[in-house]
Amino acid sequence: GVKVKLAEQWLNFDSLADLWNEFYAQYYRDFEYPYLIVRFEDLTFRQYETTKTICECAGGVVKPQNMFKYIIKSAKQGPGHGKVSERTGMVEAWIKYGQPKQVKGGFSDEDYDAAIELLSHEFMESMGYKYPPPAPIIEAPRIL
């Protein structure tokens, strides 16, 4: 199991997948007020467009794109964020997370199968997530 401290109380979950499902379900399934969930990859690969959408959603006015400031180095600063040499900046994030899709997303067979079984398909779809492609099935040549 997984034990997590949220809002000053300890909660138990069956797994990380259970935590992910239940945490976000409180918003997309149960919450009765407007909410906004921002995907990490949208901030990584579409910084201006994502920030513009968030700002407009909140009623703000967006500066033109030529005035948008990109933070190239890691946005995390200070001693609580580990060694400076180990922080991920914008270019490193593009390299790390922008690789072409690998078979099963690079996950082991066990992790890939667990994700398909345990992660909420409803939430995955609502967030625009798709499972990485499985390994292609290669048929043995037929002997005639």
XYZ file of C-alpha atoms in Angstrom:
144
model
C 0.000 0.000 0.000
C 0.844 3.680 -0.182
C 0.508 6.124 2.699
C 0.309 9.848 1.841
C -0.127 12.973 3.940
C -2.701 15.295 2.347
C -4.237 18.314 4.100
C -2.563 17.388 7.387
C -4.012 13.889 7.492
C -2.577 10.531 6.515
C -4.457 8.584 3.851
C -3.902 5.001 2.742
C -4.173 3.807 -0.841
C -3.776 0.375 -2.376
C -1.143 1.613 -4.852
C 0.195 4.725 -6.611
C -2.398 4.098 -9.324
C -5.133 4.082 -6.667
C -3.791 7.377 -5.259
C -3.745 8.928 -8.762
C -7.272 7.721 -9.530
C -8.779 8.834 -6.222
C -6.970 12.172 -5.974
C -8.107 13.358 -9.404
C -11.567 11.775 -9.110
C -12.288 14.238 -6.338
C -12.168 16.908 -9.059
C -13.338 15.416 -12.348
C -16.013 13.169 -10.851
C -17.062 14.628 -7.489
C -16.318 18.369 -7.433
C -19.310 20.646 -8.024
C -17.387 23.875 -8.640
C -15.243 24.994 -11.566
C -11.683 23.642 -11.439
C -8.622 23.639 -13.606
C -6.134 20.805 -14.030
C -3.002 21.667 -15.996
C -0.989 18.880 -17.569
C 2.762 19.017 -16.970
C 3.490 18.200 -20.605
C 1.403 21.152 -21.799
C 3.545 23.516 -19.711
C 6.678 21.772 -20.970
C 5.921 21.759 -24.696
C 3.339 24.548 -25.182
C 4.270 27.141 -22.577
C 2.749 30.247 -24.139
C -0.445 28.625 -25.427
C -1.090 26.879 -22.098
C -0.379 29.994 -20.033
C -2.638 32.039 -22.353
C -5.491 29.546 -21.958
C -5.124 29.510 -18.160
C -5.008 33.303 -17.991
C -8.083 33.689 -20.224
C -9.922 31.037 -18.217
C -9.341 33.101 -15.080
C -10.476 36.322 -16.798
C -6.997 37.740 -17.287
C -5.469 39.576 -20.199
C -2.484 37.940 -21.860
C 0.582 39.805 -23.031
C 1.559 39.235 -26.674
C 3.744 36.214 -27.318
C 6.787 38.374 -28.095
C 6.641 39.630 -24.476
C 6.367 36.109 -23.007
C 9.424 35.198 -20.934
C 10.656 31.619 -21.176
C 12.566 30.263 -18.187
C 15.335 28.204 -19.747
C 17.023 27.099 -16.521
C 15.200 25.123 -13.870
C 12.386 27.158 -12.345
C 13.111 25.465 -9.025
C 15.552 27.480 -6.964
C 16.996 27.192 -3.478
C 18.585 24.462 -1.390
C 15.343 22.496 -0.982
C 15.395 21.488 -4.651
C 18.533 19.381 -4.710
C 21.809 19.950 -6.499
C 21.791 22.600 -9.222
C 23.539 20.146 -11.563
C 20.643 17.672 -11.190
C 17.779 20.111 -11.889
C 15.920 19.925 -15.172
C 15.627 23.063 -17.292
C 13.410 23.620 -20.332
C 15.753 22.098 -22.928
C 16.543 19.095 -20.714
C 12.791 18.559 -20.175
C 12.192 18.632 -23.930
C 14.878 15.995 -24.406
C 13.751 13.866 -21.458
C 10.006 13.932 -22.151
C 9.908 14.555 -25.904
C 11.301 11.260 -27.081
C 9.317 9.388 -29.720
C 6.935 6.869 -28.252
C 8.648 3.655 -27.367
C 6.936 0.299 -27.338
C 4.881 0.245 -24.136
C 6.297 3.688 -23.305
C 9.505 2.049 -22.154
C 7.682 0.363 -19.270
C 8.208 -3.255 -18.328
C 5.482 -5.684 -19.408
C 4.295 -5.876 -15.792
C 4.078 -2.068 -15.327
C 2.416 -1.575 -18.722
C -0.234 -4.213 -17.982
C -0.804 -2.760 -14.484
C -1.319 0.736 -15.928
C -3.926 -0.523 -18.376
C -5.679 -2.453 -15.634
C -5.476 0.049 -12.768
C -5.428 3.623 -14.111
C -8.843 5.228 -14.560
C -9.713 4.964 -18.247
C -12.324 7.714 -17.769
C -9.755 10.173 -16.404
C -7.091 9.168 -18.934
C -9.530 9.943 -21.747
C -10.755 13.214 -20.220
C -7.138 14.435 -19.937
C -6.299 13.428 -23.507
C -3.896 10.685 -22.418
C -3.393 7.589 -24.521
C -1.601 4.427 -23.567
C 1.688 3.932 -25.430
C 1.446 1.398 -28.229
C 1.982 -2.246 -27.277
C 4.698 -4.300 -28.885
C 3.738 -5.338 -32.413
C 2.800 -8.957 -32.846
C 5.227 -10.613 -35.222
C 3.966 -13.773 -36.786
C 6.363 -16.573 -37.571
C 6.821 -17.214 -41.269
C 4.625 -19.964 -42.630
C 6.159 -22.956 -44.273
C 4.275 -23.981 -47.383
